[in-house]
C-alpha atoms as a PDB file:
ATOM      1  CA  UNK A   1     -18.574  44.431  63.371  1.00  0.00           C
ATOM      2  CA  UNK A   2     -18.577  40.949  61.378  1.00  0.00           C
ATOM      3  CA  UNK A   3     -22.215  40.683  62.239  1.00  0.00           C
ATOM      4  CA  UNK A   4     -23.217  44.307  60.673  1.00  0.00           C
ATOM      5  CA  UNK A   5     -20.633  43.766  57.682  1.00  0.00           C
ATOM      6  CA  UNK A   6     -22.689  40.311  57.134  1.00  0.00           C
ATOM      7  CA  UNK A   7     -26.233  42.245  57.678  1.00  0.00           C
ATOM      8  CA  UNK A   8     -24.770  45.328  55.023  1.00  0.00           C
ATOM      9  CA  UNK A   9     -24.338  42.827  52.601  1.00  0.00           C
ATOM     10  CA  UNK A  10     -27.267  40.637  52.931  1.00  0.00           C
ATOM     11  CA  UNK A  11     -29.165  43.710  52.250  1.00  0.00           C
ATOM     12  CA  UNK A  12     -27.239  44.634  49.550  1.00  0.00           C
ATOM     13  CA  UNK A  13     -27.481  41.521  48.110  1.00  0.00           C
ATOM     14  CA  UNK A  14     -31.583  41.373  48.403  1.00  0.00           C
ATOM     15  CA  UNK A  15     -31.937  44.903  46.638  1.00  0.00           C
ATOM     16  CA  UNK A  16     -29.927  44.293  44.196  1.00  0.00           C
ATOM     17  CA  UNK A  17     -31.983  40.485  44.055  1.00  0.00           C
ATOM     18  CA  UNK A  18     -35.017  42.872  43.976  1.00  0.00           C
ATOM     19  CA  UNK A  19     -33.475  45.370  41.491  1.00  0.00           C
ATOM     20  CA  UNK A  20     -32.456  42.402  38.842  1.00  0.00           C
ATOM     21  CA  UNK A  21     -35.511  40.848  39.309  1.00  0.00           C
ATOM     22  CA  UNK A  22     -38.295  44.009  38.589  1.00  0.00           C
ATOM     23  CA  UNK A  23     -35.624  44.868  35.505  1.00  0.00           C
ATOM     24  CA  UNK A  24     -36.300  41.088  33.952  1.00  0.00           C
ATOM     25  CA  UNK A  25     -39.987  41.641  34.637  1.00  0.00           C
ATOM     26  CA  UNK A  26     -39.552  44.925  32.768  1.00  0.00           C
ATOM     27  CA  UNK A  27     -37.516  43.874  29.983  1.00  0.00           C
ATOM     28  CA  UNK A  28     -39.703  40.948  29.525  1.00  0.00           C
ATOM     29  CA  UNK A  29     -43.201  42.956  29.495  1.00  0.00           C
ATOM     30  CA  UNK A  30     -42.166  46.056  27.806  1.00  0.00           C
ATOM     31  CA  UNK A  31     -43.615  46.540  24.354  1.00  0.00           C
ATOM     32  CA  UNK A  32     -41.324  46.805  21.417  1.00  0.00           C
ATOM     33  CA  UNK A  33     -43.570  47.059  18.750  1.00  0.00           C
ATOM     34  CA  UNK A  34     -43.635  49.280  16.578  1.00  0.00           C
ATOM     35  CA  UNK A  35     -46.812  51.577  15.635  1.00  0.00           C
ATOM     36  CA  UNK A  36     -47.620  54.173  13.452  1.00  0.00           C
ATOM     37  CA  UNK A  37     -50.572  56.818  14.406  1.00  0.00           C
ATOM     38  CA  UNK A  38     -53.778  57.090  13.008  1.00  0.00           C
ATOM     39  CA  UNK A  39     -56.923  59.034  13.570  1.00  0.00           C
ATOM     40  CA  UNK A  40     -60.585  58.095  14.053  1.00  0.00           C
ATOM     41  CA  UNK A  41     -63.240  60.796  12.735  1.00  0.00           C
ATOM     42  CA  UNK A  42     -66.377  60.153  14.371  1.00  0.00           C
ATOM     43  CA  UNK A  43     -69.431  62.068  15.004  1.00  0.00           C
ATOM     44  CA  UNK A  44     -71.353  59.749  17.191  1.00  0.00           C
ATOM     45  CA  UNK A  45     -70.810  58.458  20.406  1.00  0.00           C
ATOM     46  CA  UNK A  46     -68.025  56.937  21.581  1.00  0.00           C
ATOM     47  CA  UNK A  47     -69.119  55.897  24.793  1.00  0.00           C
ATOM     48  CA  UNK A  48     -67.023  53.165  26.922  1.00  0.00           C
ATOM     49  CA  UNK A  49     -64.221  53.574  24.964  1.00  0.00           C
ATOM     50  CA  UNK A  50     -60.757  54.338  26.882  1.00  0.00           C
ATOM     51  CA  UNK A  51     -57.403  55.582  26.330  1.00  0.00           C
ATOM     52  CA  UNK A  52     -55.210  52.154  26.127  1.00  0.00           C
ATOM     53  CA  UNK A  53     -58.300  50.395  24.892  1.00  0.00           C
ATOM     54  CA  UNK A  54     -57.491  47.098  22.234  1.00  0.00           C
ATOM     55  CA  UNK A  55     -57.407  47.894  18.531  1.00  0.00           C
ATOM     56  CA  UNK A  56     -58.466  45.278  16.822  1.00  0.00           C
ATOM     57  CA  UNK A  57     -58.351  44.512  13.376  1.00  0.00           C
ATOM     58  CA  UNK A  58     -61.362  41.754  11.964  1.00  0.00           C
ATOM     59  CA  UNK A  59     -60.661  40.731  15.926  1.00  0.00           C
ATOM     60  CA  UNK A  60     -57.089  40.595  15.865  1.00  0.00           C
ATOM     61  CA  UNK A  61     -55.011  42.393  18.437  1.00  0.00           C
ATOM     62  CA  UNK A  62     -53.012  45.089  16.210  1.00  0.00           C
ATOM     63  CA  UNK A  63     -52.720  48.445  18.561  1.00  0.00           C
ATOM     64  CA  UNK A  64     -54.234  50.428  20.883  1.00  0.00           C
ATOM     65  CA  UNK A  65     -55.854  53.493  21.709  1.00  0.00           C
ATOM     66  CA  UNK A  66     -53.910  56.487  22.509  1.00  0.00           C
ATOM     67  CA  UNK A  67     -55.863  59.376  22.949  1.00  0.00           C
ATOM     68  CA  UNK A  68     -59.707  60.743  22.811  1.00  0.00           C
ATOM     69  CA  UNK A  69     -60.208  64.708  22.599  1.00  0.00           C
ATOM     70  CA  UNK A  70     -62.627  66.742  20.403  1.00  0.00           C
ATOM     71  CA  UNK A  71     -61.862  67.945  17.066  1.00  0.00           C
ATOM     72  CA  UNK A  72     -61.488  71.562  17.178  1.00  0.00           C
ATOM     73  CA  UNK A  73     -61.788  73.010  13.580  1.00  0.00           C
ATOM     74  CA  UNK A  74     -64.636  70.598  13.362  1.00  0.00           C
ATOM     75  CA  UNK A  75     -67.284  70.915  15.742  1.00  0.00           C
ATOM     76  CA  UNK A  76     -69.559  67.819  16.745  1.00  0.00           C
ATOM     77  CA  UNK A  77     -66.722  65.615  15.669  1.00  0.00           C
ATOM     78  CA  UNK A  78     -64.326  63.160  18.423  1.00  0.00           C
ATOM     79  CA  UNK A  79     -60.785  62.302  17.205  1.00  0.00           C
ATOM     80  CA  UNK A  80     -59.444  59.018  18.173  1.00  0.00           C
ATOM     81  CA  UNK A  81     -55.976  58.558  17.781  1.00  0.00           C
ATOM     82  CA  UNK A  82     -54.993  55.119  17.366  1.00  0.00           C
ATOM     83  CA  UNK A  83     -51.457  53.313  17.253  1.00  0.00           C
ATOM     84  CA  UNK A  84     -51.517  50.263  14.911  1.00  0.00           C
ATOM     85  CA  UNK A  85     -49.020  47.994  14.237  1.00  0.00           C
ATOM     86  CA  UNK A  86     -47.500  48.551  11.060  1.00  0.00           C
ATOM     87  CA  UNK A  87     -47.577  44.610   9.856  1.00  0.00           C
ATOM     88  CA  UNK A  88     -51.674  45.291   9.891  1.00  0.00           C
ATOM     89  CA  UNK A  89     -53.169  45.898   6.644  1.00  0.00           C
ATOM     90  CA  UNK A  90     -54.576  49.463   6.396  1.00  0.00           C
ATOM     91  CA  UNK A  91     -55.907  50.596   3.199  1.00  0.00           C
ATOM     92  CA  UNK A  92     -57.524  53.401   1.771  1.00  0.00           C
ATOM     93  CA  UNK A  93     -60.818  51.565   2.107  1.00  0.00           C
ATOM     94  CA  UNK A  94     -60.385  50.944   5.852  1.00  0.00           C
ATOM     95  CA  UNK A  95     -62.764  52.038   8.137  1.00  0.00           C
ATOM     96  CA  UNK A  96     -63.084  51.462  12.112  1.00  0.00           C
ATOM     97  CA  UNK A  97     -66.420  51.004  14.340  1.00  0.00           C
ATOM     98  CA  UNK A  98     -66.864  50.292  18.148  1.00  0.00           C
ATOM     99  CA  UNK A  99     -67.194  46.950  19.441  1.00  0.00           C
ATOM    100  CA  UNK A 100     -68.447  46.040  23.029  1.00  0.00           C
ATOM    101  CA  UNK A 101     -66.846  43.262  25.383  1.00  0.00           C
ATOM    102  CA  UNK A 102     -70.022  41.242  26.496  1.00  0.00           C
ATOM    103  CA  UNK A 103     -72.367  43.222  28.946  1.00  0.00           C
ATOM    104  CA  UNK A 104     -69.607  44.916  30.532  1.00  0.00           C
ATOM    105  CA  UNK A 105     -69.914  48.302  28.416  1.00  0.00           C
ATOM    106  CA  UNK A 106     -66.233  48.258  27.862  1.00  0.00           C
ATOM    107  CA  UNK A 107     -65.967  49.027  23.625  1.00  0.00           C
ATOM    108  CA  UNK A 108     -63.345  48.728  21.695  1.00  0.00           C
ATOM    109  CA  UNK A 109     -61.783  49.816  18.173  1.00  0.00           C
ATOM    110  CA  UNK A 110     -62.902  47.723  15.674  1.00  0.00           C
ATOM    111  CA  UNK A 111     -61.032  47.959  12.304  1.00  0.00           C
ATOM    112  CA  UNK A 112     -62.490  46.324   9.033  1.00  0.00           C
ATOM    113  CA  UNK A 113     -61.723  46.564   5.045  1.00  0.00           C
ATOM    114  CA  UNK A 114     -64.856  47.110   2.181  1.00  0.00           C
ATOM    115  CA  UNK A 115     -62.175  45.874  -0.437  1.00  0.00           C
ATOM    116  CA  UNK A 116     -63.104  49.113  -2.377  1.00  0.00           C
ATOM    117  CA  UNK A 117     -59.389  50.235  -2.666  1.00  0.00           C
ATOM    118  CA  UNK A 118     -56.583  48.113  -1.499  1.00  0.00           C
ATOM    119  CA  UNK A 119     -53.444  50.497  -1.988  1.00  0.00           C
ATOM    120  CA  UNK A 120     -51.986  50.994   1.600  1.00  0.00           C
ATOM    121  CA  UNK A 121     -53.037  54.119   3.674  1.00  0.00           C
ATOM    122  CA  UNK A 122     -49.592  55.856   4.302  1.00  0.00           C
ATOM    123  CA  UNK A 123     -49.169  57.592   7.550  1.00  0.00           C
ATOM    124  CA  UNK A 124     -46.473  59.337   9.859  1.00  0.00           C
ATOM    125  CA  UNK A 125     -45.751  60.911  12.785  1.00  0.00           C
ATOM    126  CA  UNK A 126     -46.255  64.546  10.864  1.00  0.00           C
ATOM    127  CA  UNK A 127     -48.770  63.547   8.661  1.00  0.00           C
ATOM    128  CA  UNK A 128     -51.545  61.149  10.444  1.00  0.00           C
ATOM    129  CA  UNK A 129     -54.282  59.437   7.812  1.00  0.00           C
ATOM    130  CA  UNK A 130     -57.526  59.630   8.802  1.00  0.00           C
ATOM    131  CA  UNK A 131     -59.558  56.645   8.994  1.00  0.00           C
ATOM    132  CA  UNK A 132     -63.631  57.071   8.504  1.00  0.00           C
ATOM    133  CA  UNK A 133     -65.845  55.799  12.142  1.00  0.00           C
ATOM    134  CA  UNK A 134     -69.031  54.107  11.191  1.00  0.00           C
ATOM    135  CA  UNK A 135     -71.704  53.943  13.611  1.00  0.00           C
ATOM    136  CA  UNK A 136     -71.757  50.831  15.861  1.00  0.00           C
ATOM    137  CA  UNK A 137     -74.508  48.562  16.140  1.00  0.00           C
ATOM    138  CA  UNK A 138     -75.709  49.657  19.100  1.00  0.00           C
ATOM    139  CA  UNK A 139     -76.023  53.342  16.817  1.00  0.00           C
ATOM    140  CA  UNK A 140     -77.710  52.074  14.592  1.00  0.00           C
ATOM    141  CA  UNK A 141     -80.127  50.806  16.743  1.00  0.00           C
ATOM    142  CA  UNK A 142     -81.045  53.984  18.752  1.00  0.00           C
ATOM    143  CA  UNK A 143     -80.863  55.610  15.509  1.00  0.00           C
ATOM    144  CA  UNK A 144     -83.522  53.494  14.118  1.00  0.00           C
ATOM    145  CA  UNK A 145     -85.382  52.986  17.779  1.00  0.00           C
ATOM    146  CA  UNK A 146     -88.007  55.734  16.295  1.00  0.00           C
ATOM    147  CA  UNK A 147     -89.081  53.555  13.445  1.00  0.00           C
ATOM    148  CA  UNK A 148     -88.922  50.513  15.835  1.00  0.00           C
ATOM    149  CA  UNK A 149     -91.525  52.173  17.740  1.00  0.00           C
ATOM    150  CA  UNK A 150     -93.852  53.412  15.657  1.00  0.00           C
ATOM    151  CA  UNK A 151     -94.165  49.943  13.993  1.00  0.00           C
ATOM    152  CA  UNK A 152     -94.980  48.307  17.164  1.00  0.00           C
ATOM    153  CA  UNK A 153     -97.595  51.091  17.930  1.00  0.00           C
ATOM    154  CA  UNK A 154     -98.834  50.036  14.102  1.00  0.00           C
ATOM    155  CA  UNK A 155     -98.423  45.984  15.498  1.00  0.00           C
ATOM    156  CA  UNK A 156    -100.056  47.223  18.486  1.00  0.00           C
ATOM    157  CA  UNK A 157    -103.036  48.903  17.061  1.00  0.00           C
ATOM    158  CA  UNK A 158    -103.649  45.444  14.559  1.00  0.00           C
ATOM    159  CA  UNK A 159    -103.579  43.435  17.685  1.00  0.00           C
ATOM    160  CA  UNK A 160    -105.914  45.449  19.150  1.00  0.00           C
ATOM    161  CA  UNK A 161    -108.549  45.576  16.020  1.00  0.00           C
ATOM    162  CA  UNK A 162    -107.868  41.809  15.905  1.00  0.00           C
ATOM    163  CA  UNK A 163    -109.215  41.828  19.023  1.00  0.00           C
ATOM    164  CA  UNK A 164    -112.225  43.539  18.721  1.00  0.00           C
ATOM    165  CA  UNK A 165    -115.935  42.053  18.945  1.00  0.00           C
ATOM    166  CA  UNK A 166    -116.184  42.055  15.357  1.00  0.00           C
ATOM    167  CA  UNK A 167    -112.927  40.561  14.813  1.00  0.00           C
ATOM    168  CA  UNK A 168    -113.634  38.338  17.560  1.00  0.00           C
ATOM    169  CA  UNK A 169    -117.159  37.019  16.249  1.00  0.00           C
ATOM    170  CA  UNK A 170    -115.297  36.830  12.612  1.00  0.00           C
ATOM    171  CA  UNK A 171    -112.178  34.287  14.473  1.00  0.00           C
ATOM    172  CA  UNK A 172    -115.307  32.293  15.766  1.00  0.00           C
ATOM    173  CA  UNK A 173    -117.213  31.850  12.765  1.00  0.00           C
ATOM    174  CA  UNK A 174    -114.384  30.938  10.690  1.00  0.00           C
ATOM    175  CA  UNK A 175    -113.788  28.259  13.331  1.00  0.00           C
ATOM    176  CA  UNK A 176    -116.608  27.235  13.174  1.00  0.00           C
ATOM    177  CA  UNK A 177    -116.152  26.501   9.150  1.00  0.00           C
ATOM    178  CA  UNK A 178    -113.088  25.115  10.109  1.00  0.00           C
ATOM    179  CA  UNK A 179    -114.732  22.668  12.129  1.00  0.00           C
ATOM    180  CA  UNK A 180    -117.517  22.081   9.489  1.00  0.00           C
ATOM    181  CA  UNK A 181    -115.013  21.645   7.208  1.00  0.00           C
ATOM    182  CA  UNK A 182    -113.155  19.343   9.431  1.00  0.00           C
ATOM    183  CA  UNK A 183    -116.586  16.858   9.722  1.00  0.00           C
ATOM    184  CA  UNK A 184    -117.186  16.631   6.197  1.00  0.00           C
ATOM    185  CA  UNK A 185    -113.472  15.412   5.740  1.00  0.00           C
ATOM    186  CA  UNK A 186    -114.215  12.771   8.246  1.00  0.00           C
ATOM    187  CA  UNK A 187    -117.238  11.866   6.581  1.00  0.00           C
ATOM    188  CA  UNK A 188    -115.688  11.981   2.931  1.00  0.00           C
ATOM    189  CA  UNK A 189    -112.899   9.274   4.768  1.00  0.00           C
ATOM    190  CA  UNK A 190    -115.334   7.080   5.799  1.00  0.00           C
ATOM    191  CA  UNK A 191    -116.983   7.286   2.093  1.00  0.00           C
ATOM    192  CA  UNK A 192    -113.621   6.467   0.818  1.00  0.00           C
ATOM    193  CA  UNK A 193    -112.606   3.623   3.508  1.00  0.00           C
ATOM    194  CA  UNK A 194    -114.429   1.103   1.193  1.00  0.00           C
ATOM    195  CA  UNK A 195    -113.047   2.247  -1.960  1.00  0.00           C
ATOM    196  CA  UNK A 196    -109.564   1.674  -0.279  1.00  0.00           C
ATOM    197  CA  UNK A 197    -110.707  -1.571   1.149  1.00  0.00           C
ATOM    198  CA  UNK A 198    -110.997  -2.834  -2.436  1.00  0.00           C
ATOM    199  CA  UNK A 199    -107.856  -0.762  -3.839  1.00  0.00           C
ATOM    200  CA  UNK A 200    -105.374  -4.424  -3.530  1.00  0.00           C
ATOM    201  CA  UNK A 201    -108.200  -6.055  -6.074  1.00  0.00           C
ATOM    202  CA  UNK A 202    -108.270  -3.687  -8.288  1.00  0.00           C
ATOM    203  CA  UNK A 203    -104.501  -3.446  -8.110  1.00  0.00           C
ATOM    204  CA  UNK A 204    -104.282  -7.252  -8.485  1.00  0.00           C
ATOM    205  CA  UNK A 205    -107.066  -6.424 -12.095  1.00  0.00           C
ATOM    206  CA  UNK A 206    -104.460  -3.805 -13.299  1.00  0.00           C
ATOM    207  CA  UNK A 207    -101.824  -5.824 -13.051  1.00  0.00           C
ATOM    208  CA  UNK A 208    -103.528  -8.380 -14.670  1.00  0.00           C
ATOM    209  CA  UNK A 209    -104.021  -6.272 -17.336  1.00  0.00           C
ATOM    210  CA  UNK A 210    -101.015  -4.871 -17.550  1.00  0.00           C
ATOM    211  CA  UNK A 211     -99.712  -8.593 -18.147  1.00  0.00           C
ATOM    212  CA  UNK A 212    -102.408  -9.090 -20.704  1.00  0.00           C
ATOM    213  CA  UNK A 213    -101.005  -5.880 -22.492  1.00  0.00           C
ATOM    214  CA  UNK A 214     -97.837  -7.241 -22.105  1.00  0.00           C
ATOM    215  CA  UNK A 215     -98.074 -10.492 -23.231  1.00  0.00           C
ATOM    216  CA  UNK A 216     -99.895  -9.011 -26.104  1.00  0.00           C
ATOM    217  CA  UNK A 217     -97.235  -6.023 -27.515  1.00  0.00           C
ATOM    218  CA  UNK A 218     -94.367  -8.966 -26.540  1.00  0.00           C
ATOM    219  CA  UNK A 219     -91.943  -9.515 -29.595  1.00  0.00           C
ATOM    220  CA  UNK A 220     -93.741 -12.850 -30.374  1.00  0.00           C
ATOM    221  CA  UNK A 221     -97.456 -11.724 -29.522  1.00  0.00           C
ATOM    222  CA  UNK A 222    -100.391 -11.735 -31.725  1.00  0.00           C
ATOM    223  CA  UNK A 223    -100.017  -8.241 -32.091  1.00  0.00           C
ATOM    224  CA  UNK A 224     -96.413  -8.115 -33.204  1.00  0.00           C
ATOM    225  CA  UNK A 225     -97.337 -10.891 -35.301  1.00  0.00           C
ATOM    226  CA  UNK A 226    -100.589  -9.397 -37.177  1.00  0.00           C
ATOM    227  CA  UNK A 227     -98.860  -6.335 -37.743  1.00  0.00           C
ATOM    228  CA  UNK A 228     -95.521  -8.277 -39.484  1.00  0.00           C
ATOM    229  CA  UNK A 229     -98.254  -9.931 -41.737  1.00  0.00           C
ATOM    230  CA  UNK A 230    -100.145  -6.574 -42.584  1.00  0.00           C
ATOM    231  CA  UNK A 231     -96.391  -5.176 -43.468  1.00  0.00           C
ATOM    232  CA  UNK A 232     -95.362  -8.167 -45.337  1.00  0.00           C
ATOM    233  CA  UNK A 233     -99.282  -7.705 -47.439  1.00  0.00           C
ATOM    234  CA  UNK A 234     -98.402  -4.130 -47.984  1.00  0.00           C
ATOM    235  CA  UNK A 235     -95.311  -4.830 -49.322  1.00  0.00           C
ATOM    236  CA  UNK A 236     -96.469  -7.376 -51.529  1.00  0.00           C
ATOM    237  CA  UNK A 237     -99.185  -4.741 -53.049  1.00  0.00           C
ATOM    238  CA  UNK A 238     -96.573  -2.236 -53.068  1.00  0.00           C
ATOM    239  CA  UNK A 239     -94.444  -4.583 -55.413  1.00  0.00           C
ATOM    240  CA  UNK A 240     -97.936  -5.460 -57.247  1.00  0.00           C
ATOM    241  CA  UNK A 241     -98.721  -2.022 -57.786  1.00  0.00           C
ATOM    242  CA  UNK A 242     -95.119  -1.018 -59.213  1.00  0.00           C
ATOM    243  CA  UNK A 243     -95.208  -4.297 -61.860  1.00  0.00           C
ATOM    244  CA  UNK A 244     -98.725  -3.213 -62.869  1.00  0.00           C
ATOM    245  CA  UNK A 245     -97.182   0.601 -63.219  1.00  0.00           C
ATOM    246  CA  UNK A 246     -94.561  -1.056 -65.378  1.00  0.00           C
ATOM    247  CA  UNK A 247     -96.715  -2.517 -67.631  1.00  0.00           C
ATOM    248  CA  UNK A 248     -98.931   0.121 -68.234  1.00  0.00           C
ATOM    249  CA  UNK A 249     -95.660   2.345 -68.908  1.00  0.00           C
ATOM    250  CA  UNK A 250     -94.102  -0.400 -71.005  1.00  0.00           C
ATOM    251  CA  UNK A 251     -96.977  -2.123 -72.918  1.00  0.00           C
ATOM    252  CA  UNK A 252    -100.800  -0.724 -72.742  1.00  0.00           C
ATOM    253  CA  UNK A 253     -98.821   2.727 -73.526  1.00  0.00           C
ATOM    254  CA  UNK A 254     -97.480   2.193 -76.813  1.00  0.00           C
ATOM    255  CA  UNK A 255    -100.345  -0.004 -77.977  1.00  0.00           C
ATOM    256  CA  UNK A 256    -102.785   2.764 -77.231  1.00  0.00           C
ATOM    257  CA  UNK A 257    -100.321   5.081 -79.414  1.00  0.00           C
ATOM    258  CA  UNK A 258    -100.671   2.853 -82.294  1.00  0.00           C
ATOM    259  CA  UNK A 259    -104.378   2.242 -81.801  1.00  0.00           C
ATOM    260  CA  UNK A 260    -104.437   6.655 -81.598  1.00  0.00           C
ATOM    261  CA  UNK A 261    -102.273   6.584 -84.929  1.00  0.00           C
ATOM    262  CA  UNK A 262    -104.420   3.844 -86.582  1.00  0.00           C
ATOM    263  CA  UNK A 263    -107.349   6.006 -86.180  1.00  0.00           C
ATOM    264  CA  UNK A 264    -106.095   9.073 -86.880  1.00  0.00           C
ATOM    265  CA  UNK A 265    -104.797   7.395 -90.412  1.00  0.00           C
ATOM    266  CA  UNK A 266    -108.367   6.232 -90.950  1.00  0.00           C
ATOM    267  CA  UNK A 267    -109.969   9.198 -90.120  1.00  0.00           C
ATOM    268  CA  UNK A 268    -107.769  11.508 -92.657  1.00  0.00           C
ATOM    269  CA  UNK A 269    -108.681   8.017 -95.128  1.00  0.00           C
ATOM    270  CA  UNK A 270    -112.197   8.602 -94.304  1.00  0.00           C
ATOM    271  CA  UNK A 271    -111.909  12.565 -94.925  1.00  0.00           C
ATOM    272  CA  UNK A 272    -110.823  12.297 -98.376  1.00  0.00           C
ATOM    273  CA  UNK A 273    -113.381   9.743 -99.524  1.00  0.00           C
ATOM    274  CA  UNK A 274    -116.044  12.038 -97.882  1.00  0.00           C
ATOM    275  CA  UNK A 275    -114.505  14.840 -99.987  1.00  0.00           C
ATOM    276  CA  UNK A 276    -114.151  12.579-103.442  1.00  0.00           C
ATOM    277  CA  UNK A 277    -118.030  12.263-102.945  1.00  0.00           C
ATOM    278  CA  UNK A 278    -118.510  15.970-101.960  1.00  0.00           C
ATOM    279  CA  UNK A 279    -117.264  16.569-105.510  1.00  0.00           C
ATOM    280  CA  UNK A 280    -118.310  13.931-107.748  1.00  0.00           C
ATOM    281  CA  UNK A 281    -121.584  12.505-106.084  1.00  0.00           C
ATOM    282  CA  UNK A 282    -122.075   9.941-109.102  1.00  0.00           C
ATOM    283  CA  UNK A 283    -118.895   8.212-108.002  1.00  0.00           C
ATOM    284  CA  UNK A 284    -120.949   6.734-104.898  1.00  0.00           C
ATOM    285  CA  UNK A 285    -123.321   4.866-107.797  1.00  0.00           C
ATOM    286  CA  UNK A 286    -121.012   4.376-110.538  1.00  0.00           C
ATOM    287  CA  UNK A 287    -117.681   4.449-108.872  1.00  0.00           C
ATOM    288  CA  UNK A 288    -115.028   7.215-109.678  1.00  0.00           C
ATOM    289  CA  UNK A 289    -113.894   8.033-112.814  1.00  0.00           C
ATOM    290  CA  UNK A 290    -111.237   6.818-114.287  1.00  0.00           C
ATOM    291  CA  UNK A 291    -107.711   9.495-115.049  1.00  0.00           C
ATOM    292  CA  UNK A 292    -107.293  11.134-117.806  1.00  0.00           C
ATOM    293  CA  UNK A 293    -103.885  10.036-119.496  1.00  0.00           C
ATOM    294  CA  UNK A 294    -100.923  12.036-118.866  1.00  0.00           C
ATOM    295  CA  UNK A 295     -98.339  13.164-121.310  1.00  0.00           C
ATOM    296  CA  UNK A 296     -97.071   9.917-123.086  1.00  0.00           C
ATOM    297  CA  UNK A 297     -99.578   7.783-122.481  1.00  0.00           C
ATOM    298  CA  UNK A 298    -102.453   6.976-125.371  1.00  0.00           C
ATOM    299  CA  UNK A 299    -105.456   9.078-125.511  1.00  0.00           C
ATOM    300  CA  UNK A 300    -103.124  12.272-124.168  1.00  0.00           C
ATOM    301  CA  UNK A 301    -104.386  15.074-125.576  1.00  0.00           C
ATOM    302  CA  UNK A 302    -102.632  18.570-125.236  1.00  0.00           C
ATOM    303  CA  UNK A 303    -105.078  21.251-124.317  1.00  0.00           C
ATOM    304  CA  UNK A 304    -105.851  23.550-127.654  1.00  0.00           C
ATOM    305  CA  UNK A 305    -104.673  26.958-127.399  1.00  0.00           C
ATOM    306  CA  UNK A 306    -106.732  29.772-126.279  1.00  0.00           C
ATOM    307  CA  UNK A 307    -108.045  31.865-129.498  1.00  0.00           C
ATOM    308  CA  UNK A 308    -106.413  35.240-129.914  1.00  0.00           C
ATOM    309  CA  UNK A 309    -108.358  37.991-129.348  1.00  0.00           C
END
């Protein structure tokens, strides 16, 4: 009896062991946080994404996928309902693509922000925002794989015409200018080899020159020099010029006046005589006549009266 009462409660013991210890694993691994619903409207593929697949927002971990099923009062369209965490930024401007884990297949949510419109994107339980799908990379790759291959049928068909005889004979003949080309430029070098071979003389004559040039514009050089005296011999004529300005302002001016007002006195002088001797030409032989007295003085004679008529 002592042995199965020990046995009964070793047993007893281990379950409950086994019981405690799947509860901790349990309590440590459940999820607690909380997440609010939202749904993904697409209308292209959604191929290797799963129910429980990550969320992830700019390639953070913020949810998971819930649920995939078809949108019934829209046709052609796949509703994804997500669960996001409800620290993650949503906004009205969000929108969600799929993202692919390496070459495994296995896509995931992929959750970004234009910036377009940064108030928060309520949601509920009762009334679950929608969040726009964007094609994927990979979509937008078979979606343009028709242009893709109708410009390498256009590359194609240029390779091919570059490869045509006439193309062909064209390539050749410009090599062969190429390689004209190529001789002339090594016989233009070896024209020019001697010219550089006496490059350090006449680098060693410039500088010479350039000494020459300096030595002569130097503050104490001829040239500074001849130029101080032609300044100084300017200035000296300017000073020249303005005394002999003065004096022509100051003392040939009002001589010439005097000289103008002499004349003009002698030429009124010389007027008068000529018009004494307009009048009375004997006064040029016996000299002019003398005046007749005025009142008071002896010989004065009044004029006689007129005689009545």
């Amino acid at each position: 009896m002592e042995n199965k009462s020990h046995a009964f409660w070793a047993g007893l013991f281990t379950i409950a062991l086994l019981a405690a210890i799947v509860g901790a694993v349990y309590w440590f691994n459940v999820d607690r946080t909380v997440r609010v619903p939202y749904d993904l409207v697409s209308r292209s593929n959604v191929t290797g994404l799963f129910p429980d697949a990550a969320v992830r927002y700019r390639g953070l971990d913020v949810g998971k996928v819930q649920s995939i099923d078809f949108d019934r009062g829209h046709p052609g369209q796949i509703v994804i309902r997500i669960l996001v965490d409800t620290h993650a930024p949503i906004t009205r401007s969000t929108f969600g693509s799929l993202g692919f884990q390496g070459v495994t297949g296995i896509a995931f949510v992929q959750l970004d922000d234009t910036g377009a419109d940064l108030a928060p994107l309520p949601t509920s339980a009762k009334a679950v925002a929608q969040i726009p799908m964007r094609p994927s990379l990979f979509d937008q790759l078979q979606q343009r794989g028709d242009v893709l291959l109708k410009q390498m049928e256009i590359a194609a068909k240029s390779v091919n015409e570059m490869l045509s005889p006439d193309m062909r004979d064209q390539l050749k003949a410009t090599a062969a200018s190429m390689q004209h080309a190529a001789d002339g430029v090594t016989h233009l070098s070896r024209q020019v080899e001697p010219a550089l071979a006496q490059m350090p003389q006449t680098m060693e004559h410039v500088n010479h020159a350039l000494s020459a040039a300096n030595a002569l514009v130097a503050p104490g050089g001829p040239l500074v020099t001849n130029l101080n005296r032609a300044g100084q011999a300017l200035a000296s004529m300017n000073d020249t010029l303005a005394e002999l300005s003065a004096r022509v302002r100051y003392d040939t001016l009002p001589r010439f006046n005097a000289l103008a007002t002499n004349v003009g006195d002698a030429s009124r002088t010389l007027k008068d005589v000529a018009g004494d001797v307009g009048r009375n030409p004997r006064s040029l032989l016996f000299g002019a006549p003398a005046a007749e007295p005025g009142p008071g003085e002896t010989g004065f004679a009044w004029p006689s009266a007129a005689p009545a008529q």
